[in-house]
Amino acid sequence: MTKKTYWDWGNARLHESFTVIAGTGTRHGSYKEYDRNGMLLISANYNHGALHGLCIEYFGTPEKYISKSTNYLNGKKSGVEKNYNLGSSGHYLLEECIYKEDEMIEKTSYYTDAKNRGQKKSHAKLVDDKQYNTNWFQNGQIEYKGILQVTPGNYGNITTPIQYTRYSETGILIEKLDDNIISFYAEDGKTITQKENLSTDVIECYDNGALTKSIKVLREAGNEYYEVSLYKDNEVYSKKIVDQNGNDVEQLRKEKLLELQYDSLYNKLQEILPTKVSMNIKEMEFVRPDVVYCRKGAYESSGKSSALETAVETHKKELDDVIRLRNEYTERGIKKMMENIINR
């Protein structure tokens, strides 16, 4: 049974024409759709309400240029799907995909410029949980070829590169991932300039094939540091740990410790001086707050740990002096008190 719908109340401009199973309204057989100007938009077939066979979509032109053609099997994409473009430079293929059970398993894209139109630009094929990719330059030379880990059932959802090679436009090898190690090559395509081990987080730098430097990523308490080692004749002659700004971490830790020591000593002096020592001790230079703060200020403005280290050592000595003088004062006081008791 054939049914038709129209764009207008007078049934002059056809919209759809399709066949249905009698008494059900379920589409079964040929289906065609037209725009308001009578241009064909869709030509398809249905099997008991589901798209089945070749479905062709058009740009709505008198020449019936195709915009997309898709093959269906009982309502699911199955087989080849082609996408086209129509512009001032002509009608041409953009990409070609292959589906299985409504899932894309392969895709080929093409260059669209007038000179290279129809030439492959990229190709990807899904096999189980692996995606095999190839990209080409406009001159036909391979740019990239690799295997990537994907989530099964989700084409293009790449999680981890497994293996790949990159080439220059002239065909020279410039980068390669193999066995979880990325290697970068010099202009000759043979000499390795750098290696990055994805398993150990270590980067190695080379000069004419000789190892010159290695950088290892260190993670500590949410922070990221780098252990930098310098080599000569394949032996380490220098090693240090730096932060993301290149600052020496050991030096930073030393400065932090010195700051804590300085503050601790200063607090002890402040506790002892006001009430527990003689007036003579109170008049010593180091107890003046402005002098104390100036010392720390000088360190902070210069940013040199040596200045603070000197201040810490000075305060240690001053604290020892305070304790010694206080003890001497206390001993004299006790001795004098005992003499007064005896002489009564």
GROMACS .gro file of C-alpha atoms in nm:
model
  344
    1MET     CA    1   0.000   0.000   0.000
    2THR     CA    2   0.144   0.339  -0.104
    3LYS     CA    3   0.102   0.651   0.106
    4LYS     CA    4   0.188   1.013   0.027
    5THR     CA    5   0.228   1.333   0.224
    6TYR     CA    6   0.232   1.686   0.085
    7TRP     CA    7   0.382   2.025   0.167
    8ASP     CA    8   0.056   2.207   0.094
    9TRP     CA    9  -0.315   2.162   0.169
   10GLY     CA   10  -0.394   2.137  -0.199
   11ASN     CA   11  -0.174   1.827  -0.239
   12ALA     CA   12   0.018   1.993  -0.521
   13ARG     CA   13   0.368   1.967  -0.379
   14LEU     CA   14   0.471   1.615  -0.283
   15HIS     CA   15   0.667   1.572   0.043
   16GLU     CA   16   0.691   1.192   0.096
   17SER     CA   17   0.601   0.880  -0.096
   18PHE     CA   18   0.635   0.538   0.072
   19THR     CA   19   0.479   0.197   0.106
   20VAL     CA   20   0.339   0.049   0.427
   21ILE     CA   21   0.209  -0.284   0.546
   22ALA     CA   22  -0.164  -0.268   0.499
   23GLY     CA   23  -0.359  -0.191   0.812
   24THR     CA   24  -0.049  -0.115   1.024
   25GLY     CA   25   0.113   0.205   0.897
   26THR     CA   26   0.453   0.034   0.926
   27ARG     CA   27   0.690   0.138   0.649
   28HIS     CA   28   0.793  -0.150   0.428
   29GLY     CA   29   0.950  -0.105   0.087
   30SER     CA   30   1.043   0.208  -0.103
   31TYR     CA   31   1.064   0.551   0.060
   32LYS     CA   32   1.130   0.891  -0.103
   33GLU     CA   33   1.136   1.241   0.039
   34TYR     CA   34   1.131   1.572  -0.154
   35ASP     CA   35   1.188   1.936  -0.061
   36ARG     CA   36   0.932   2.213  -0.124
   37ASN     CA   37   1.073   2.266  -0.472
   38GLY     CA   38   1.026   1.903  -0.568
   39MET     CA   39   1.394   1.812  -0.543
   40LEU     CA   40   1.471   1.462  -0.419
   41LEU     CA   41   1.625   1.460  -0.067
   42ILE     CA   42   1.616   1.094   0.042
   43SER     CA   43   1.578   0.763  -0.136
   44ALA     CA   44   1.566   0.456   0.088
   45ASN     CA   45   1.407   0.120   0.163
   46TYR     CA   46   1.242  -0.016   0.477
   47ASN     CA   47   1.195  -0.368   0.605
   48HIS     CA   48   0.909  -0.392   0.855
   49GLY     CA   49   0.971  -0.038   0.985
   50ALA     CA   50   1.353  -0.050   0.984
   51LEU     CA   51   1.588   0.099   0.726
   52HIS     CA   52   1.725  -0.181   0.512
   53GLY     CA   53   1.954  -0.161   0.211
   54LEU     CA   54   2.099   0.151   0.055
   55CYS     CA   55   1.983   0.489   0.187
   56ILE     CA   56   2.087   0.787  -0.028
   57GLU     CA   57   2.063   1.151   0.081
   58TYR     CA   58   2.084   1.432  -0.176
   59PHE     CA   59   2.176   1.800  -0.173
   60GLY     CA   60   1.841   1.887  -0.331
   61THR     CA   61   1.971   1.991  -0.673
   62PRO     CA   62   1.840   1.915  -1.022
   63GLU     CA   63   2.154   1.708  -1.089
   64LYS     CA   64   2.070   1.491  -0.785
   65TYR     CA   65   2.414   1.529  -0.628
   66ILE     CA   66   2.456   1.284  -0.341
   67SER     CA   67   2.542   1.417   0.007
   68LYS     CA   68   2.553   1.080   0.183
   69SER     CA   69   2.500   0.715   0.099
   70THR     CA   70   2.464   0.457   0.375
   71ASN     CA   71   2.396   0.086   0.374
   72TYR     CA   72   2.162  -0.053   0.643
   73LEU     CA   73   2.085  -0.400   0.767
   74ASN     CA   74   1.757  -0.423   0.961
   75GLY     CA   75   1.787  -0.069   1.097
   76LYS     CA   76   2.159  -0.072   1.172
   77LYS     CA   77   2.442   0.073   0.967
   78SER     CA   78   2.626  -0.211   0.801
   79GLY     CA   79   2.889  -0.179   0.533
   80VAL     CA   80   3.000   0.135   0.351
   81GLU     CA   81   2.891   0.493   0.420
   82LYS     CA   82   3.016   0.778   0.200
   83ASN     CA   83   2.999   1.151   0.273
   84TYR     CA   84   3.030   1.413  -0.002
   85ASN     CA   85   3.063   1.789  -0.030
   86LEU     CA   86   2.915   2.022  -0.290
   87GLY     CA   87   3.067   2.364  -0.343
   88SER     CA   88   3.185   2.612  -0.601
   89SER     CA   89   3.478   2.384  -0.685
   90GLY     CA   90   3.257   2.084  -0.753
   91HIS     CA   91   3.110   1.770  -0.601
   92TYR     CA   92   3.360   1.541  -0.429
   93LEU     CA   93   3.408   1.269  -0.168
   94LEU     CA   94   3.501   1.377   0.187
   95GLU     CA   95   3.523   1.048   0.374
   96GLU     CA   96   3.433   0.684   0.354
   97CYS     CA   97   3.338   0.477   0.660
   98ILE     CA   98   3.268   0.110   0.721
   99TYR     CA   99   3.018  -0.001   0.985
  100LYS     CA  100   2.943  -0.329   1.156
  101GLU     CA  101   2.632  -0.362   1.374
  102ASP     CA  102   2.596   0.020   1.378
  103GLU     CA  103   2.956   0.064   1.498
  104MET     CA  104   3.218   0.238   1.286
  105ILE     CA  105   3.516   0.008   1.240
  106GLU     CA  106   3.703   0.186   0.960
  107LYS     CA  107   3.730   0.542   0.827
  108THR     CA  108   3.916   0.699   0.536
  109SER     CA  109   3.937   1.077   0.488
  110TYR     CA  110   4.044   1.247   0.165
  111TYR     CA  111   4.211   1.575   0.074
  112THR     CA  112   3.959   1.826  -0.062
  113ASP     CA  113   4.176   2.088  -0.234
  114ALA     CA  114   4.159   2.095  -0.612
  115LYS     CA  115   4.515   1.966  -0.661
  116ASN     CA  116   4.498   1.664  -0.428
  117ARG     CA  117   4.124   1.589  -0.431
  118GLY     CA  118   4.050   1.219  -0.393
  119GLN     CA  119   4.391   1.147  -0.240
  120LYS     CA  120   4.393   0.978   0.100
  121LYS     CA  121   4.457   1.205   0.398
  122SER     CA  122   4.404   0.960   0.685
  123HIS     CA  123   4.290   0.605   0.749
  124ALA     CA  124   4.186   0.439   1.074
  125LYS     CA  125   4.076   0.082   1.131
  126LEU     CA  126   3.943  -0.070   1.452
  127VAL     CA  127   4.040  -0.430   1.525
  128ASP     CA  128   3.917  -0.554   1.865
  129ASP     CA  129   4.060  -0.302   2.115
  130LYS     CA  130   4.329  -0.163   1.882
  131GLN     CA  131   4.305   0.125   1.636
  132TYR     CA  132   4.546   0.123   1.340
  133ASN     CA  133   4.607   0.473   1.204
  134THR     CA  134   4.788   0.611   0.899
  135ASN     CA  135   4.815   0.977   0.792
  136TRP     CA  136   4.958   1.106   0.465
  137PHE     CA  137   5.110   1.436   0.353
  138GLN     CA  138   4.969   1.600   0.039
  139ASN     CA  139   5.264   1.464  -0.158
  140GLY     CA  140   5.155   1.108  -0.070
  141GLN     CA  141   5.438   1.048   0.178
  142ILE     CA  142   5.335   0.881   0.506
  143GLU     CA  143   5.330   1.131   0.793
  144TYR     CA  144   5.223   0.900   1.076
  145LYS     CA  145   5.163   0.530   1.124
  146GLY     CA  146   5.068   0.380   1.456
  147ILE     CA  147   4.862   0.155   1.681
  148LEU     CA  148   4.654   0.299   1.962
  149GLN     CA  149   4.461   0.146   2.250
  150VAL     CA  150   4.086   0.218   2.240
  151THR     CA  151   3.781   0.142   2.450
  152PRO     CA  152   3.599  -0.148   2.279
  153GLY     CA  153   3.275  -0.033   2.120
  154ASN     CA  154   3.383   0.332   2.112
  155TYR     CA  155   3.561   0.411   1.787
  156GLY     CA  156   3.815   0.689   1.827
  157ASN     CA  157   3.811   0.687   2.208
  158ILE     CA  158   4.190   0.661   2.230
  159THR     CA  159   4.342   0.594   2.571
  160THR     CA  160   4.706   0.500   2.514
  161PRO     CA  161   4.943   0.498   2.215
  162ILE     CA  162   5.111   0.160   2.182
  163GLN     CA  163   5.338   0.201   1.884
  164TYR     CA  164   5.392   0.466   1.616
  165THR     CA  165   5.636   0.630   1.376
  166ARG     CA  166   5.638   0.990   1.246
  167TYR     CA  167   5.811   1.104   0.929
  168SER     CA  168   5.902   1.433   0.767
  169GLU     CA  169   5.746   1.533   0.435
  170THR     CA  170   6.057   1.397   0.264
  171GLY     CA  171   6.022   1.055   0.431
  172ILE     CA  172   6.287   1.093   0.704
  173LEU     CA  173   6.211   0.933   1.042
  174ILE     CA  174   6.170   1.198   1.314
  175GLU     CA  175   5.995   1.019   1.602
  176LYS     CA  176   5.914   0.663   1.707
  177LEU     CA  177   5.733   0.493   1.994
  178ASP     CA  178   5.830   0.133   2.057
  179ASP     CA  179   5.828  -0.076   2.376
  180ASN     CA  180   5.695   0.226   2.571
  181ILE     CA  181   5.998   0.439   2.475
  182ILE     CA  182   5.966   0.748   2.253
  183SER     CA  183   6.278   0.818   2.046
  184PHE     CA  184   6.344   1.147   1.865
  185TYR     CA  185   6.584   1.158   1.571
  186ALA     CA  186   6.820   1.409   1.412
  187GLU     CA  187   6.782   1.530   1.053
  188ASP     CA  188   6.952   1.218   0.921
  189GLY     CA  189   6.666   1.003   1.056
  190LYS     CA  190   6.914   0.768   1.225
  191THR     CA  191   7.088   0.949   1.513
  192ILE     CA  192   6.883   0.958   1.833
  193THR     CA  193   6.873   1.298   2.005
  194GLN     CA  194   6.631   1.217   2.287
  195LYS     CA  195   6.455   0.921   2.449
  196GLU     CA  196   6.151   0.936   2.675
  197ASN     CA  197   6.071   0.624   2.878
  198LEU     CA  198   5.698   0.628   2.953
  199SER     CA  199   5.733   0.345   3.207
  200THR     CA  200   6.003   0.504   3.424
  201ASP     CA  201   5.933   0.875   3.355
  202VAL     CA  202   6.295   0.926   3.245
  203ILE     CA  203   6.405   1.150   2.956
  204GLU     CA  204   6.754   1.100   2.810
  205CYS     CA  205   6.932   1.353   2.586
  206TYR     CA  206   7.207   1.260   2.340
  207ASP     CA  207   7.473   1.445   2.143
  208ASN     CA  208   7.608   1.256   1.842
  209GLY     CA  209   7.487   0.933   1.999
  210ALA     CA  210   7.647   0.998   2.342
  211LEU     CA  211   7.429   1.034   2.652
  212THR     CA  212   7.470   1.386   2.795
  213LYS     CA  213   7.175   1.437   3.029
  214SER     CA  214   6.887   1.250   3.191
  215ILE     CA  215   6.577   1.388   3.361
  216LYS     CA  216   6.369   1.171   3.594
  217VAL     CA  217   6.027   1.283   3.717
  218LEU     CA  218   5.984   1.258   4.095
  219ARG     CA  219   5.649   1.295   4.269
  220GLU     CA  220   5.637   1.382   4.638
  221ALA     CA  221   5.340   1.494   4.850
  222GLY     CA  222   5.150   1.621   4.548
  223ASN     CA  223   5.452   1.805   4.408
  224GLU     CA  224   5.651   1.722   4.096
  225TYR     CA  225   6.030   1.749   4.091
  226TYR     CA  226   6.299   1.655   3.841
  227GLU     CA  227   6.623   1.468   3.906
  228VAL     CA  228   6.871   1.607   3.652
  229SER     CA  229   7.189   1.408   3.587
  230LEU     CA  230   7.474   1.522   3.360
  231TYR     CA  231   7.700   1.268   3.187
  232LYS     CA  232   8.048   1.255   3.041
  233ASP     CA  233   8.184   0.938   2.885
  234ASN     CA  234   7.861   0.768   2.997
  235GLU     CA  235   7.938   0.847   3.364
  236VAL     CA  236   7.739   1.082   3.590
  237TYR     CA  237   7.943   1.384   3.698
  238SER     CA  238   7.663   1.603   3.831
  239LYS     CA  239   7.321   1.535   3.980
  240LYS     CA  240   7.061   1.761   4.139
  241ILE     CA  241   6.687   1.782   4.198
  242VAL     CA  242   6.501   2.089   4.072
  243ASP     CA  243   6.142   2.213   4.079
  244GLN     CA  244   5.934   2.312   3.777
  245ASN     CA  245   6.104   2.653   3.773
  246GLY     CA  246   6.453   2.504   3.775
  247ASN     CA  247   6.524   2.590   4.142
  248ASP     CA  248   6.751   2.356   4.338
  249VAL     CA  249   6.516   2.162   4.568
  250GLU     CA  250   6.787   2.079   4.823
  251GLN     CA  251   6.873   2.448   4.848
  252LEU     CA  252   6.505   2.536   4.892
  253ARG     CA  253   6.471   2.278   5.168
  254LYS     CA  254   6.784   2.411   5.339
  255GLU     CA  255   6.649   2.765   5.326
  256LYS     CA  256   6.314   2.653   5.466
  257LEU     CA  257   6.488   2.474   5.754
  258LEU     CA  258   6.699   2.784   5.826
  259GLU     CA  259   6.387   2.998   5.836
  260LEU     CA  260   6.230   2.762   6.089
  261GLN     CA  261   6.549   2.765   6.299
  262TYR     CA  262   6.566   3.145   6.284
  263ASP     CA  263   6.204   3.182   6.394
  264SER     CA  264   6.250   2.927   6.671
  265LEU     CA  265   6.560   3.100   6.810
  266TYR     CA  266   6.401   3.443   6.784
  267ASN     CA  267   6.094   3.320   6.974
  268LYS     CA  268   6.311   3.173   7.249
  269LEU     CA  269   6.500   3.501   7.285
  270GLN     CA  270   6.176   3.693   7.308
  271GLU     CA  271   6.053   3.458   7.582
  272ILE     CA  272   6.370   3.478   7.790
  273LEU     CA  273   6.470   3.844   7.763
  274PRO     CA  274   6.177   4.053   7.889
  275THR     CA  275   6.152   3.920   8.244
  276LYS     CA  276   6.423   3.672   8.325
  277VAL     CA  277   6.751   3.853   8.277
  278SER     CA  278   6.924   4.157   8.419
  279MET     CA  279   6.903   4.510   8.273
  280ASN     CA  280   7.255   4.475   8.140
  281ILE     CA  281   7.154   4.179   7.930
  282LYS     CA  282   6.841   4.356   7.807
  283GLU     CA  283   7.057   4.630   7.665
  284MET     CA  284   7.248   4.388   7.441
  285GLU     CA  285   7.208   4.474   7.072
  286PHE     CA  286   7.043   4.153   6.956
  287VAL     CA  287   6.730   4.200   7.167
  288ARG     CA  288   6.626   4.515   6.981
  289PRO     CA  289   6.330   4.411   6.759
  290ASP     CA  290   6.428   4.643   6.475
  291VAL     CA  291   6.774   4.483   6.456
  292VAL     CA  292   6.629   4.132   6.461
  293TYR     CA  293   6.377   4.202   6.188
  294CYS     CA  294   6.635   4.381   5.975
  295ARG     CA  295   6.850   4.071   5.977
  296LYS     CA  296   6.567   3.853   5.851
  297GLY     CA  297   6.457   4.120   5.608
  298ALA     CA  298   6.806   4.135   5.462
  299TYR     CA  299   6.792   3.762   5.399
  300GLU     CA  300   6.449   3.771   5.238
  301SER     CA  301   6.541   4.059   5.008
  302SER     CA  302   6.869   3.903   4.901
  303GLY     CA  303   6.730   3.553   4.869
  304LYS     CA  304   7.061   3.404   4.977
  305SER     CA  305   7.063   3.129   5.234
  306SER     CA  306   7.412   3.228   5.349
  307ALA     CA  307   7.274   3.550   5.499
  308LEU     CA  308   7.012   3.364   5.699
  309GLU     CA  309   7.259   3.094   5.797
  310THR     CA  310   7.484   3.363   5.947
  311ALA     CA  311   7.187   3.510   6.133
  312VAL     CA  312   7.094   3.168   6.273
  313GLU     CA  313   7.448   3.106   6.394
  314THR     CA  314   7.457   3.455   6.551
  315HIS     CA  315   7.134   3.394   6.735
  316LYS     CA  316   7.254   3.057   6.858
  317LYS     CA  317   7.555   3.229   7.011
  318GLU     CA  318   7.341   3.508   7.153
  319LEU     CA  319   7.100   3.259   7.304
  320ASP     CA  320   7.392   3.077   7.466
  321ASP     CA  321   7.514   3.413   7.601
  322VAL     CA  322   7.171   3.490   7.743
  323ILE     CA  323   7.151   3.156   7.920
  324ARG     CA  324   7.508   3.188   8.053
  325LEU     CA  325   7.456   3.545   8.180
  326ARG     CA  326   7.121   3.457   8.329
  327ASN     CA  327   7.275   3.165   8.514
  328GLU     CA  328   7.559   3.386   8.637
  329TYR     CA  329   7.310   3.648   8.754
  330THR     CA  330   7.104   3.381   8.930
  331GLU     CA  331   7.412   3.233   9.098
  332ARG     CA  332   7.523   3.578   9.220
  333GLY     CA  333   7.176   3.645   9.351
  334ILE     CA  334   7.160   3.318   9.540
  335LYS     CA  335   7.511   3.365   9.681
  336LYS     CA  336   7.427   3.716   9.798
  337MET     CA  337   7.102   3.596   9.953
  338MET     CA  338   7.286   3.321  10.145
  339GLU     CA  339   7.546   3.571  10.268
  340ASN     CA  340   7.269   3.796  10.400
  341ILE     CA  341   7.110   3.505  10.583
  342ILE     CA  342   7.441   3.401  10.740
  343ASN     CA  343   7.527   3.757  10.849
  344ARG     CA  344   7.195   3.815  11.027
   0.00000   0.00000   0.00000
